Amino acid sequence: MLAEDFVERAVNGREVLFEPEAGVVVDHFEALHRAKGDPWSVRTRWYERRKRAITCAVLPRESYGRGFEIGCSIGELSALLAERFETLVSVDSAPTAVALATERTADLANVVIRRMRIPEEWPDGLFDLIVVSEVAYYLAADQWAATVDRIVGSLAEGGQVVLCHWTGHADDFAQSGGDAHAAFANTAGLRLLVQHHDEEFLLEVFG
C-alpha cells in the first residue's frame, strides 16, 4: 500500500494537517517506510519498547502543556508521550511515516501529526518539552547546529529538551549520537537535568 492510500484513509477518519506536495521525492526514509511499514521494528523489539518506557519514566514533570516530537516515524513514541501532554505536535519528513503515525494516534485528540523537514521547516509557537529521539545522527553537523538553534528558540520559559540516541553506528549516520549530544550540551546553554547511559543508548534531559 502506498502513502497516498494511507493519506486517504486518514483524511476520511480524521482531520490531517499536512498535504504532501505533488511529485514529492521518495527520499531515503520514505523508501524505508514504503518497503517496510515499521523499518526499525519499533513496535516489537525489546530495545525499542524499553527505550520508550525509560524515556517517559525520566521526564521530570508529570505533565506538560505543549510538546514537540521531531522524527516520529510510525507514531509509537507519540502515542506513549500523549499521556503526558495537553497538546503534542509530532513531525516526520516521510509521507508514509506521517500517514502511519496519523493512523496510530487517530484516537488521541491531543496529538497532531504533520509532515515537516527539519530544520528548514518548523512549527509555530513555544513548547514546554521538545523530544529528539533517534534523529540527530541523520543530520550533518551544520543541520544539527541549525536544529539546536531552533530548539532553543522554541522553548517556553522553563522548557525542557529530551535527547535519546543509540550508541552504535549505521552506514546512513552523518554523525554519532554521542557527538550530537556533546554538540547540544556545548551550544544550547541549557542545564543537564537527567542522564541515562547504558551499553545501548544515551538519554539526556536538558532544561
mmCIF file with all atom_site columns, N, CA and C in Angstrom, residues 47-62 64 68-69 76-78 80-81 84-85 129-134 160-166 181 194 196 198 201-205:
data_model
loop_
_atom_site.group_PDB
_atom_site.id
_atom_site.type_symbol
_atom_site.label_atom_id
_atom_site.label_alt_id
_atom_site.label_comp_id
_atom_site.label_asym_id
_atom_site.label_entity_id
_atom_site.label_seq_id
_atom_site.pdbx_PDB_ins_code
_atom_site.Cartn_x
_atom_site.Cartn_y
_atom_site.Cartn_z
_atom_site.occupancy
_atom_site.B_iso_or_equiv
_atom_site.pdbx_formal_charge
_atom_site.auth_seq_id
_atom_site.auth_comp_id
_atom_site.auth_asym_id
_atom_site.auth_atom_id
_atom_site.pdbx_PDB_model_num
ATOM 1   N N  . TYR A 1 47  ? 14.450 -3.596 22.626 1.00 0.00 ? 47  TYR A N  1
ATOM 2   C CA . TYR A 1 47  ? 15.236 -2.364 22.710 1.00 0.00 ? 47  TYR A CA 1
ATOM 3   C C  . TYR A 1 47  ? 14.342 -1.145 22.561 1.00 0.00 ? 47  TYR A C  1
ATOM 4   N N  . GLU A 1 48  ? 13.469 -1.151 21.566 1.00 0.00 ? 48  GLU A N  1
ATOM 5   C CA . GLU A 1 48  ? 12.595 -0.007 21.292 1.00 0.00 ? 48  GLU A CA 1
ATOM 6   C C  . GLU A 1 48  ? 11.557 0.178  22.387 1.00 0.00 ? 48  GLU A C  1
ATOM 7   N N  . ARG A 1 49  ? 10.949 -0.910 22.827 1.00 0.00 ? 49  ARG A N  1
ATOM 8   C CA . ARG A 1 49  ? 9.919  -0.799 23.867 1.00 0.00 ? 49  ARG A CA 1
ATOM 9   C C  . ARG A 1 49  ? 10.529 -0.348 25.190 1.00 0.00 ? 49  ARG A C  1
ATOM 10  N N  . ARG A 1 50  ? 11.704 -0.876 25.508 1.00 0.00 ? 50  ARG A N  1
ATOM 11  C CA . ARG A 1 50  ? 12.399 -0.483 26.741 1.00 0.00 ? 50  ARG A CA 1
ATOM 12  C C  . ARG A 1 50  ? 12.801 0.985  26.685 1.00 0.00 ? 50  ARG A C  1
ATOM 13  N N  . LYS A 1 51  ? 13.333 1.411  25.548 1.00 0.00 ? 51  LYS A N  1
ATOM 14  C CA . LYS A 1 51  ? 13.775 2.801  25.387 1.00 0.00 ? 51  LYS A CA 1
ATOM 15  C C  . LYS A 1 51  ? 12.605 3.765  25.542 1.00 0.00 ? 51  LYS A C  1
ATOM 16  N N  . ARG A 1 52  ? 11.457 3.440  24.963 1.00 0.00 ? 52  ARG A N  1
ATOM 17  C CA . ARG A 1 52  ? 10.273 4.308  25.106 1.00 0.00 ? 52  ARG A CA 1
ATOM 18  C C  . ARG A 1 52  ? 9.853  4.414  26.568 1.00 0.00 ? 52  ARG A C  1
ATOM 19  N N  . ALA A 1 53  ? 9.843  3.276  27.251 1.00 0.00 ? 53  ALA A N  1
ATOM 20  C CA . ALA A 1 53  ? 9.420  3.277  28.653 1.00 0.00 ? 53  ALA A CA 1
ATOM 21  C C  . ALA A 1 53  ? 10.364 4.120  29.506 1.00 0.00 ? 53  ALA A C  1
ATOM 22  N N  . ILE A 1 54  ? 11.673 3.991  29.277 1.00 0.00 ? 54  ILE A N  1
ATOM 23  C CA . ILE A 1 54  ? 12.639 4.765  30.056 1.00 0.00 ? 54  ILE A CA 1
ATOM 24  C C  . ILE A 1 54  ? 12.531 6.245  29.717 1.00 0.00 ? 54  ILE A C  1
ATOM 25  N N  . THR A 1 55  ? 12.338 6.555  28.440 1.00 0.00 ? 55  THR A N  1
ATOM 26  C CA . THR A 1 55  ? 12.195 7.953  28.028 1.00 0.00 ? 55  THR A CA 1
ATOM 27  C C  . THR A 1 55  ? 11.059 8.626  28.785 1.00 0.00 ? 55  THR A C  1
ATOM 28  N N  . CYS A 1 56  ? 9.917  7.979  28.847 1.00 0.00 ? 56  CYS A N  1
ATOM 29  C CA . CYS A 1 56  ? 8.782  8.571  29.550 1.00 0.00 ? 56  CYS A CA 1
ATOM 30  C C  . CYS A 1 56  ? 9.002  8.584  31.064 1.00 0.00 ? 56  CYS A C  1
ATOM 31  N N  . ALA A 1 57  ? 9.711  7.572  31.582 1.00 0.00 ? 57  ALA A N  1
ATOM 32  C CA . ALA A 1 57  ? 9.929  7.486  33.025 1.00 0.00 ? 57  ALA A CA 1
ATOM 33  C C  . ALA A 1 57  ? 10.838 8.589  33.551 1.00 0.00 ? 57  ALA A C  1
ATOM 34  N N  . VAL A 1 58  ? 11.796 9.047  32.724 1.00 0.00 ? 58  VAL A N  1
ATOM 35  C CA . VAL A 1 58  ? 12.756 10.043 33.226 1.00 0.00 ? 58  VAL A CA 1
ATOM 36  C C  . VAL A 1 58  ? 12.274 11.487 33.061 1.00 0.00 ? 58  VAL A C  1
ATOM 37  N N  . LEU A 1 59  ? 11.148 11.695 32.425 1.00 0.00 ? 59  LEU A N  1
ATOM 38  C CA . LEU A 1 59  ? 10.664 13.064 32.272 1.00 0.00 ? 59  LEU A CA 1
ATOM 39  C C  . LEU A 1 59  ? 10.448 13.688 33.651 1.00 0.00 ? 59  LEU A C  1
ATOM 40  N N  . PRO A 1 60  ? 11.046 14.843 33.909 1.00 0.00 ? 60  PRO A N  1
ATOM 41  C CA . PRO A 1 60  ? 10.994 15.427 35.259 1.00 0.00 ? 60  PRO A CA 1
ATOM 42  C C  . PRO A 1 60  ? 9.602  15.811 35.730 1.00 0.00 ? 60  PRO A C  1
ATOM 43  N N  . ARG A 1 61  ? 8.711  16.127 34.801 1.00 0.00 ? 61  ARG A N  1
ATOM 44  C CA . ARG A 1 61  ? 7.374  16.567 35.200 1.00 0.00 ? 61  ARG A CA 1
ATOM 45  C C  . ARG A 1 61  ? 6.332  15.486 34.903 1.00 0.00 ? 61  ARG A C  1
ATOM 46  N N  . GLU A 1 62  ? 5.301  15.480 35.693 1.00 0.00 ? 62  GLU A N  1
ATOM 47  C CA . GLU A 1 62  ? 4.209  14.530 35.467 1.00 0.00 ? 62  GLU A CA 1
ATOM 48  C C  . GLU A 1 62  ? 3.449  14.858 34.195 1.00 0.00 ? 62  GLU A C  1
ATOM 49  N N  . TYR A 1 64  ? 2.866  18.043 30.879 1.00 0.00 ? 64  TYR A N  1
ATOM 50  C CA . TYR A 1 64  ? 3.368  19.202 30.142 1.00 0.00 ? 64  TYR A CA 1
ATOM 51  C C  . TYR A 1 64  ? 2.223  19.805 29.330 1.00 0.00 ? 64  TYR A C  1
ATOM 52  N N  . PHE A 1 68  ? 6.664  18.918 21.431 1.00 0.00 ? 68  PHE A N  1
ATOM 53  C CA . PHE A 1 68  ? 7.079  18.806 20.029 1.00 0.00 ? 68  PHE A CA 1
ATOM 54  C C  . PHE A 1 68  ? 8.020  17.613 19.907 1.00 0.00 ? 68  PHE A C  1
ATOM 55  N N  . GLU A 1 69  ? 7.655  16.660 19.066 1.00 0.00 ? 69  GLU A N  1
ATOM 56  C CA . GLU A 1 69  ? 8.479  15.471 18.820 1.00 0.00 ? 69  GLU A CA 1
ATOM 57  C C  . GLU A 1 69  ? 9.017  15.529 17.389 1.00 0.00 ? 69  GLU A C  1
ATOM 58  N N  . GLU A 1 76  ? 4.788  5.402  17.473 1.00 0.00 ? 76  GLU A N  1
ATOM 59  C CA . GLU A 1 76  ? 4.711  4.619  18.708 1.00 0.00 ? 76  GLU A CA 1
ATOM 60  C C  . GLU A 1 76  ? 5.089  5.446  19.931 1.00 0.00 ? 76  GLU A C  1
ATOM 61  N N  . LEU A 1 77  ? 6.174  6.205  19.846 1.00 0.00 ? 77  LEU A N  1
ATOM 62  C CA . LEU A 1 77  ? 6.531  7.080  20.965 1.00 0.00 ? 77  LEU A CA 1
ATOM 63  C C  . LEU A 1 77  ? 5.505  8.194  21.127 1.00 0.00 ? 77  LEU A C  1
ATOM 64  N N  . SER A 1 78  ? 4.990  8.695  20.023 1.00 0.00 ? 78  SER A N  1
ATOM 65  C CA . SER A 1 78  ? 3.960  9.747  20.071 1.00 0.00 ? 78  SER A CA 1
ATOM 66  C C  . SER A 1 78  ? 2.771  9.297  20.916 1.00 0.00 ? 78  SER A C  1
ATOM 67  N N  . LEU A 1 80  ? 2.664  7.093  23.279 1.00 0.00 ? 80  LEU A N  1
ATOM 68  C CA . LEU A 1 80  ? 3.007  6.987  24.696 1.00 0.00 ? 80  LEU A CA 1
ATOM 69  C C  . LEU A 1 80  ? 3.175  8.369  25.324 1.00 0.00 ? 80  LEU A C  1
ATOM 70  N N  . LEU A 1 81  ? 3.825  9.274  24.608 1.00 0.00 ? 81  LEU A N  1
ATOM 71  C CA . LEU A 1 81  ? 4.024  10.628 25.121 1.00 0.00 ? 81  LEU A CA 1
ATOM 72  C C  . LEU A 1 81  ? 2.704  11.366 25.303 1.00 0.00 ? 81  LEU A C  1
ATOM 73  N N  . ARG A 1 84  ? 1.123  12.434 28.550 1.00 0.00 ? 84  ARG A N  1
ATOM 74  C CA . ARG A 1 84  ? 1.767  13.430 29.415 1.00 0.00 ? 84  ARG A CA 1
ATOM 75  C C  . ARG A 1 84  ? 1.572  14.860 28.938 1.00 0.00 ? 84  ARG A C  1
ATOM 76  N N  . PHE A 1 85  ? 0.838  15.073 27.830 1.00 0.00 ? 85  PHE A N  1
ATOM 77  C CA . PHE A 1 85  ? 0.739  16.397 27.225 1.00 0.00 ? 85  PHE A CA 1
ATOM 78  C C  . PHE A 1 85  ? -0.703 16.832 27.031 1.00 0.00 ? 85  PHE A C  1
ATOM 79  N N  . LEU A 1 129 ? 8.186  21.001 26.142 1.00 0.00 ? 129 LEU A N  1
ATOM 80  C CA . LEU A 1 129 ? 9.135  19.890 26.018 1.00 0.00 ? 129 LEU A CA 1
ATOM 81  C C  . LEU A 1 129 ? 9.321  19.589 24.532 1.00 0.00 ? 129 LEU A C  1
ATOM 82  N N  . ILE A 1 130 ? 10.584 19.434 24.125 1.00 0.00 ? 130 ILE A N  1
ATOM 83  C CA . ILE A 1 130 ? 10.914 19.035 22.752 1.00 0.00 ? 130 ILE A CA 1
ATOM 84  C C  . ILE A 1 130 ? 11.682 17.724 22.828 1.00 0.00 ? 130 ILE A C  1
ATOM 85  N N  . VAL A 1 131 ? 11.256 16.745 22.052 1.00 0.00 ? 131 VAL A N  1
ATOM 86  C CA . VAL A 1 131 ? 11.830 15.403 22.083 1.00 0.00 ? 131 VAL A CA 1
ATOM 87  C C  . VAL A 1 131 ? 12.544 15.122 20.767 1.00 0.00 ? 131 VAL A C  1
ATOM 88  N N  . VAL A 1 132 ? 13.824 14.753 20.864 1.00 0.00 ? 132 VAL A N  1
ATOM 89  C CA . VAL A 1 132 ? 14.621 14.371 19.690 1.00 0.00 ? 132 VAL A CA 1
ATOM 90  C C  . VAL A 1 132 ? 15.135 12.960 19.952 1.00 0.00 ? 132 VAL A C  1
ATOM 91  N N  . SER A 1 133 ? 14.456 11.964 19.405 1.00 0.00 ? 133 SER A N  1
ATOM 92  C CA . SER A 1 133 ? 14.801 10.573 19.666 1.00 0.00 ? 133 SER A CA 1
ATOM 93  C C  . SER A 1 133 ? 15.208 9.878  18.379 1.00 0.00 ? 133 SER A C  1
ATOM 94  N N  . GLU A 1 134 ? 16.451 9.395  18.327 1.00 0.00 ? 134 GLU A N  1
ATOM 95  C CA . GLU A 1 134 ? 16.974 8.634  17.187 1.00 0.00 ? 134 GLU A CA 1
ATOM 96  C C  . GLU A 1 134 ? 16.898 9.427  15.881 1.00 0.00 ? 134 GLU A C  1
ATOM 97  N N  . GLN A 1 160 ? 11.997 22.145 28.518 1.00 0.00 ? 160 GLN A N  1
ATOM 98  C CA . GLN A 1 160 ? 12.977 21.067 28.600 1.00 0.00 ? 160 GLN A CA 1
ATOM 99  C C  . GLN A 1 160 ? 13.147 20.395 27.240 1.00 0.00 ? 160 GLN A C  1
ATOM 100 N N  . VAL A 1 161 ? 14.293 19.731 27.073 1.00 0.00 ? 161 VAL A N  1
ATOM 101 C CA . VAL A 1 161 ? 14.619 19.038 25.828 1.00 0.00 ? 161 VAL A CA 1
ATOM 102 C C  . VAL A 1 161 ? 15.078 17.625 26.162 1.00 0.00 ? 161 VAL A C  1
ATOM 103 N N  . VAL A 1 162 ? 14.530 16.637 25.461 1.00 0.00 ? 162 VAL A N  1
ATOM 104 C CA . VAL A 1 162 ? 14.951 15.248 25.603 1.00 0.00 ? 162 VAL A CA 1
ATOM 105 C C  . VAL A 1 162 ? 15.733 14.840 24.362 1.00 0.00 ? 162 VAL A C  1
ATOM 106 N N  . LEU A 1 163 ? 16.933 14.315 24.572 1.00 0.00 ? 163 LEU A N  1
ATOM 107 C CA . LEU A 1 163 ? 17.733 13.727 23.501 1.00 0.00 ? 163 LEU A CA 1
ATOM 108 C C  . LEU A 1 163 ? 17.925 12.254 23.827 1.00 0.00 ? 163 LEU A C  1
ATOM 109 N N  . CYS A 1 164 ? 17.668 11.372 22.856 1.00 0.00 ? 164 CYS A N  1
ATOM 110 C CA . CYS A 1 164 ? 17.844 9.937  23.071 1.00 0.00 ? 164 CYS A CA 1
ATOM 111 C C  . CYS A 1 164 ? 18.362 9.307  21.790 1.00 0.00 ? 164 CYS A C  1
ATOM 112 N N  . HIS A 1 165 ? 19.542 8.656  21.858 1.00 0.00 ? 165 HIS A N  1
ATOM 113 C CA . HIS A 1 165 ? 20.141 8.083  20.649 1.00 0.00 ? 165 HIS A CA 1
ATOM 114 C C  . HIS A 1 165 ? 20.893 6.789  20.942 1.00 0.00 ? 165 HIS A C  1
ATOM 115 N N  . TRP A 1 166 ? 20.788 5.867  20.011 1.00 0.00 ? 166 TRP A N  1
ATOM 116 C CA . TRP A 1 166 ? 21.520 4.610  20.045 1.00 0.00 ? 166 TRP A CA 1
ATOM 117 C C  . TRP A 1 166 ? 23.019 4.904  20.046 1.00 0.00 ? 166 TRP A C  1
ATOM 118 N N  . HIS A 1 181 ? 24.917 14.727 21.014 1.00 0.00 ? 181 HIS A N  1
ATOM 119 C CA . HIS A 1 181 ? 24.628 15.123 22.393 1.00 0.00 ? 181 HIS A CA 1
ATOM 120 C C  . HIS A 1 181 ? 25.670 16.127 22.895 1.00 0.00 ? 181 HIS A C  1
ATOM 121 N N  . VAL A 1 194 ? 18.884 15.250 33.616 1.00 0.00 ? 194 VAL A N  1
ATOM 122 C CA . VAL A 1 194 ? 18.821 13.794 33.746 1.00 0.00 ? 194 VAL A CA 1
ATOM 123 C C  . VAL A 1 194 ? 19.773 13.185 32.734 1.00 0.00 ? 194 VAL A C  1
ATOM 124 N N  . HIS A 1 196 ? 20.824 9.124  31.409 1.00 0.00 ? 196 HIS A N  1
ATOM 125 C CA . HIS A 1 196 ? 20.822 7.663  31.466 1.00 0.00 ? 196 HIS A CA 1
ATOM 126 C C  . HIS A 1 196 ? 21.713 7.190  30.331 1.00 0.00 ? 196 HIS A C  1
ATOM 127 N N  . ASP A 1 198 ? 23.557 3.655  28.988 1.00 0.00 ? 198 ASP A N  1
ATOM 128 C CA . ASP A 1 198 ? 23.879 2.240  29.099 1.00 0.00 ? 198 ASP A CA 1
ATOM 129 C C  . ASP A 1 198 ? 24.551 1.771  27.815 1.00 0.00 ? 198 ASP A C  1
ATOM 130 N N  . PHE A 1 201 ? 22.007 2.841  24.576 1.00 0.00 ? 201 PHE A N  1
ATOM 131 C CA . PHE A 1 201 ? 21.607 4.185  24.188 1.00 0.00 ? 201 PHE A CA 1
ATOM 132 C C  . PHE A 1 201 ? 21.957 5.211  25.248 1.00 0.00 ? 201 PHE A C  1
ATOM 133 N N  . LEU A 1 202 ? 22.011 6.471  24.809 1.00 0.00 ? 202 LEU A N  1
ATOM 134 C CA . LEU A 1 202 ? 22.251 7.621  25.679 1.00 0.00 ? 202 LEU A CA 1
ATOM 135 C C  . LEU A 1 202 ? 20.995 8.469  25.697 1.00 0.00 ? 202 LEU A C  1
ATOM 136 N N  . LEU A 1 203 ? 20.502 8.747  26.892 1.00 0.00 ? 203 LEU A N  1
ATOM 137 C CA . LEU A 1 203 ? 19.284 9.537  27.073 1.00 0.00 ? 203 LEU A CA 1
ATOM 138 C C  . LEU A 1 203 ? 19.578 10.679 28.022 1.00 0.00 ? 203 LEU A C  1
ATOM 139 N N  . GLU A 1 204 ? 19.322 11.917 27.574 1.00 0.00 ? 204 GLU A N  1
ATOM 140 C CA . GLU A 1 204 ? 19.585 13.092 28.402 1.00 0.00 ? 204 GLU A CA 1
ATOM 141 C C  . GLU A 1 204 ? 18.404 14.044 28.337 1.00 0.00 ? 204 GLU A C  1
ATOM 142 N N  . VAL A 1 205 ? 18.155 14.711 29.461 1.00 0.00 ? 205 VAL A N  1
ATOM 143 C CA . VAL A 1 205 ? 17.135 15.753 29.532 1.00 0.00 ? 205 VAL A CA 1
ATOM 144 C C  . VAL A 1 205 ? 17.825 17.051 29.948 1.00 0.00 ? 205 VAL A C  1
#
